[in-house]
Amino acid sequence: MAVAGAGSAVGCCAVPWLQDAGHEVVSLGRSMRSLLDVDRMAGLLSGCDVALHLTPPAPPGFSVAAWSRDWRLHDLTLTLGVQRLLEAARAAGVRRVVAQSASLVYADQGEDWITEGSPVCVTSATEPASEGELAVQEFAAEPCHTGVILRMGQLVGDCHHTEHSLRKAARGKAVAVGEPEGFVHLIHSDDVGPAIEAAMTIGSGVYNVGADPVRRSELADRLAAAVGRDRGAFLGPLRRRLGGDRLEPLQRSLRVSSTSFTHATGWMPRRNSLDATWFELPPRAGALR
């Protein structure tokens, strides 16, 4: 199999798992330039049975303006990056593509459960993910092609985003945004690889992938507890307004169900209970305690 985004946060979780499971993994490159070179990627894809597109996460934290370059790269990966990978897959005769998307594309549903048929809310922040999904669906509509879209929860565990949140929590800074009683959809880093491997066995479609949703207040407090604090802080209304469209998806209440993916593949999250072990600090961050 070939992987675009092997060096992303999700890729760093998935690739070692896939290799340990016996899959031969070819990286299509780490730089954006290499991932836009269709001819080069087509050559690397030759002989592969599946192409994976794994995206970089949104920039960490809530200082949106300071991360404008990272946001542009993130959006480009979800749009032109997906399109170029699909072009390369067609040229190389690869018939199966698995692409990572995000459950943040769903509209706020409050207390209601969200399935793959629930409404989405496309804004300037979620449009790149929706555009990438559409390209994969067009690929899947072609004869003999399979396109699988994984709407994953927000990555937690052994990743830069969690470390960033723990550093914020240790300083008493905001680690959450939105209504405390709203739901958050998460996936632990330990569950990413098995989910992607499972996705290589199913037919075309959109699938939600993650642990059971948790209340935003519980997530904030668990992060705080991991660094010895009592309560997790929330972003204030002024900074929420300044964040605009980029922060809006993070404030949605997303009680997302992954039942369809479980029924299709047998996959179930091994890390499905939000406890302190979700946020164990890696050795490099041990000084936070």
Coordinates of C-alpha atoms in Angstrom, one line a residue, residues 2-266:
A2 CA 1.0 3.6 -0.5
V3 CA 0.5 6.4 2.0
A4 CA 0.2 10.1 1.4
G5 CA 0.8 11.8 4.7
A6 CA 2.9 9.1 6.4
G7 CA 4.5 11.8 8.5
S8 CA 1.3 13.4 9.7
A9 CA 0.0 12.8 13.3
V10 CA -2.4 10.1 12.1
G11 CA 0.3 8.7 9.7
C12 CA 2.7 8.3 12.6
C13 CA 0.1 6.3 14.5
A14 CA -1.0 4.2 11.5
V15 CA 2.2 3.3 9.6
P16 CA 4.0 1.4 12.4
W17 CA 0.8 -0.5 13.1
L18 CA 0.3 -1.4 9.4
Q19 CA 4.0 -2.5 9.1
D20 CA 3.8 -4.6 12.3
A21 CA 0.6 -6.2 10.8
G22 CA 2.6 -7.3 7.8
H23 CA 1.7 -4.7 5.3
E24 CA 4.4 -3.3 3.0
V25 CA 4.0 0.5 3.2
V26 CA 5.4 2.9 0.6
S27 CA 5.5 6.6 1.6
L28 CA 4.5 9.0 -1.2
G29 CA 6.5 11.8 0.4
R30 CA 6.4 14.3 3.2
S31 CA 6.6 17.6 1.4
M32 CA 3.6 19.3 -0.2
R33 CA 5.6 19.5 -3.5
S34 CA 6.2 15.8 -3.6
L35 CA 2.5 15.1 -2.9
L36 CA 1.4 17.3 -5.8
D37 CA 3.6 15.5 -8.4
V38 CA 1.2 13.1 -10.1
D39 CA 3.8 11.4 -12.3
R40 CA 6.1 10.7 -9.3
M41 CA 3.3 9.4 -7.1
A42 CA 2.0 7.2 -10.0
G43 CA 5.4 5.6 -10.2
L44 CA 5.5 4.9 -6.5
L45 CA 1.9 3.6 -6.6
S46 CA 2.7 1.0 -9.3
G47 CA 2.0 -2.4 -7.9
C48 CA 0.2 -1.2 -4.8
D49 CA -3.3 -2.5 -4.0
V50 CA -4.5 0.6 -2.0
A51 CA -3.7 4.3 -1.6
L52 CA -4.2 6.0 1.7
H53 CA -4.6 9.7 2.2
L54 CA -3.9 10.9 5.7
T55 CA -4.2 14.6 6.5
P56 CA -2.3 16.8 8.9
P57 CA -4.4 17.9 11.9
A58 CA -5.5 21.5 12.2
P59 CA -2.9 23.7 13.9
P60 CA -3.0 23.2 17.7
G61 CA -4.5 25.7 20.1
F62 CA -6.8 28.6 19.5
S63 CA -4.5 31.3 18.2
V64 CA -5.8 31.0 14.7
A65 CA -4.2 34.0 13.1
A66 CA -0.7 32.9 14.2
W67 CA -1.1 29.6 12.3
S68 CA -2.3 31.0 9.0
R69 CA 0.5 29.3 7.0
D70 CA -0.4 25.9 8.7
W71 CA -4.0 26.4 7.9
R72 CA -3.3 27.0 4.2
L73 CA -1.2 23.8 4.1
H74 CA -3.9 21.9 5.9
D75 CA -6.6 23.1 3.4
L76 CA -4.4 22.4 0.4
T77 CA -3.7 18.9 1.6
L78 CA -7.5 18.2 1.8
T79 CA -8.3 19.7 -1.6
L80 CA -5.6 19.6 -4.2
G81 CA -3.6 16.9 -2.3
V82 CA -6.6 14.5 -2.5
Q83 CA -7.2 15.3 -6.1
R84 CA -3.6 14.7 -7.1
L85 CA -3.5 11.4 -5.3
L86 CA -6.6 10.2 -7.1
E87 CA -5.1 11.2 -10.4
A88 CA -2.0 9.2 -9.6
A89 CA -4.1 6.2 -8.4
R90 CA -6.0 6.2 -11.7
A91 CA -2.8 6.4 -13.7
A92 CA -1.2 3.6 -11.7
G93 CA -4.3 1.4 -11.9
V94 CA -4.9 1.5 -8.1
R95 CA -8.6 0.7 -7.5
R96 CA -9.0 1.3 -3.8
V97 CA -8.5 4.6 -2.0
V98 CA -9.0 5.2 1.7
A99 CA -9.1 8.9 2.8
Q100 CA -9.2 10.4 6.2
S101 CA -11.7 13.1 6.8
A102 CA -13.2 14.6 10.0
S103 CA -16.4 14.3 12.0
L104 CA -16.2 18.1 12.4
V105 CA -18.0 18.4 9.1
Y106 CA -21.3 17.5 10.8
A107 CA -23.7 20.1 11.9
D108 CA -24.3 20.7 15.6
Q109 CA -26.9 18.1 16.8
G110 CA -27.0 18.9 20.5
E111 CA -28.0 15.8 22.4
D112 CA -29.0 13.8 19.3
W113 CA -26.9 11.0 18.0
I114 CA -25.1 11.6 14.7
T115 CA -24.8 8.9 12.0
E116 CA -23.4 9.0 8.5
G117 CA -26.8 10.3 7.3
S118 CA -26.9 13.3 9.6
P119 CA -26.7 16.8 8.1
V120 CA -23.3 18.4 7.6
C121 CA -22.5 22.1 7.9
V122 CA -20.2 23.4 5.3
T123 CA -18.4 26.6 6.2
S124 CA -15.1 28.1 5.1
A125 CA -13.5 25.9 7.8
T126 CA -15.0 22.6 6.8
E127 CA -15.3 23.2 3.0
P128 CA -11.8 21.7 2.3
A129 CA -12.7 18.4 3.9
S130 CA -16.0 18.3 2.1
E131 CA -14.3 19.0 -1.2
G132 CA -11.8 16.2 -0.6
E133 CA -14.7 13.8 0.3
L134 CA -16.5 14.7 -3.0
A135 CA -13.4 13.9 -5.0
V136 CA -13.2 10.5 -3.4
Q137 CA -16.9 9.8 -4.0
E138 CA -16.4 10.7 -7.7
F139 CA -13.5 8.2 -7.8
A140 CA -15.7 5.5 -6.2
A141 CA -18.4 6.1 -8.8
E142 CA -16.0 5.0 -11.6
P143 CA -16.1 1.3 -12.7
C144 CA -14.1 -1.1 -10.5
H145 CA -13.1 1.6 -8.0
T146 CA -13.6 1.7 -4.3
G147 CA -13.4 4.9 -2.2
V148 CA -13.6 4.8 1.5
I149 CA -14.0 8.0 3.6
L150 CA -13.2 7.9 7.3
R151 CA -14.8 10.7 9.3
M152 CA -12.5 10.4 12.3
G153 CA -12.8 12.0 15.7
Q154 CA -10.2 14.4 17.0
L155 CA -6.9 12.7 17.7
V156 CA -5.8 12.3 21.3
G157 CA -3.1 10.3 23.0
D158 CA 0.5 10.2 21.8
C159 CA 0.4 13.2 19.5
H160 CA 1.5 16.8 19.4
H161 CA -2.1 18.1 19.9
T162 CA -2.5 16.3 23.2
E163 CA 1.0 17.4 24.4
H164 CA 0.1 21.0 23.4
S165 CA -3.2 20.8 25.4
L166 CA -1.4 19.4 28.4
R167 CA 1.1 22.2 28.4
K168 CA -1.8 24.6 28.3
A169 CA -3.6 22.9 31.1
A170 CA -0.5 22.9 33.3
R171 CA -0.4 26.7 32.9
G172 CA -4.2 27.1 33.6
K173 CA -4.8 28.1 30.0
A174 CA -7.9 27.2 28.0
V175 CA -8.0 23.6 26.7
A176 CA -11.6 23.6 25.4
V177 CA -14.0 25.8 23.4
G178 CA -17.8 25.7 23.3
E179 CA -20.5 24.7 25.6
P180 CA -19.3 22.5 28.5
E181 CA -22.3 20.1 28.1
G182 CA -21.7 19.7 24.3
F183 CA -20.3 16.4 23.0
V184 CA -16.8 15.8 21.5
H185 CA -15.9 13.0 19.2
L186 CA -12.4 11.6 19.8
I187 CA -10.1 8.8 18.6
H188 CA -7.1 7.6 20.6
S189 CA -3.8 7.2 18.8
D190 CA -3.8 3.5 19.7
D191 CA -6.9 2.9 17.7
V192 CA -6.0 4.7 14.5
G193 CA -3.9 1.9 12.9
P194 CA -6.4 -0.8 13.4
A195 CA -9.2 1.4 12.1
I196 CA -7.3 2.1 8.9
E197 CA -6.4 -1.5 8.4
A198 CA -10.1 -2.4 8.9
A199 CA -11.1 0.2 6.2
M200 CA -9.2 -1.7 3.6
T201 CA -11.7 -4.5 3.7
I202 CA -15.0 -2.7 3.1
G203 CA -16.9 -1.2 0.2
S204 CA -17.2 2.4 -0.8
G205 CA -18.9 4.9 1.6
V206 CA -18.6 7.3 4.4
Y207 CA -17.9 5.9 7.8
N208 CA -17.6 7.5 11.3
V209 CA -14.6 6.3 13.3
G210 CA -13.9 7.0 16.9
A211 CA -14.6 6.3 20.5
D212 CA -17.9 6.9 22.2
P213 CA -18.4 10.7 22.4
V214 CA -17.8 12.5 25.7
R215 CA -19.0 15.8 27.3
R216 CA -16.6 18.7 26.5
S217 CA -16.4 19.5 30.3
E218 CA -15.2 15.9 31.0
L219 CA -12.5 16.1 28.3
A220 CA -11.3 19.5 29.7
D221 CA -11.2 18.2 33.3
R222 CA -9.4 15.0 32.3
L223 CA -6.7 17.0 30.6
A224 CA -6.3 19.1 33.7
A225 CA -6.2 16.1 36.0
A226 CA -3.3 14.7 33.9
V227 CA -1.1 17.6 35.0
G228 CA -2.3 17.9 38.5
R229 CA -5.0 20.5 38.2
D230 CA -8.6 20.3 39.3
R231 CA -10.6 21.8 36.4
G232 CA -9.9 22.5 32.7
A233 CA -10.3 26.0 31.5
F234 CA -12.6 27.1 28.6
L235 CA -11.9 29.8 26.0
G236 CA -13.7 33.0 26.7
P237 CA -16.4 34.6 24.5
L238 CA -14.1 37.4 23.1
R239 CA -11.4 34.9 21.9
R240 CA -14.2 32.7 20.5
R241 CA -15.4 35.6 18.4
L242 CA -11.9 36.4 17.2
G243 CA -11.5 32.8 16.1
G244 CA -14.4 33.1 13.8
D245 CA -15.1 30.3 11.3
R246 CA -11.9 28.4 12.2
L247 CA -13.0 27.8 15.8
E248 CA -16.7 27.3 15.1
P249 CA -16.5 23.6 14.2
L250 CA -14.8 22.9 17.5
Q251 CA -17.7 24.3 19.3
R252 CA -20.3 22.0 17.8
S253 CA -21.9 19.3 19.9
L254 CA -21.1 16.1 18.0
R255 CA -22.5 13.0 19.6
V256 CA -21.1 10.8 16.8
S257 CA -21.9 7.1 16.5
S258 CA -19.3 4.7 14.9
T259 CA -21.8 1.8 14.8
S260 CA -21.9 1.5 11.0
F261 CA -18.1 1.1 10.8
T262 CA -18.1 -1.5 13.6
H263 CA -20.9 -3.5 11.8
A264 CA -19.0 -3.3 8.5
T265 CA -15.6 -4.3 9.8
G266 CA -15.8 -5.7 13.3

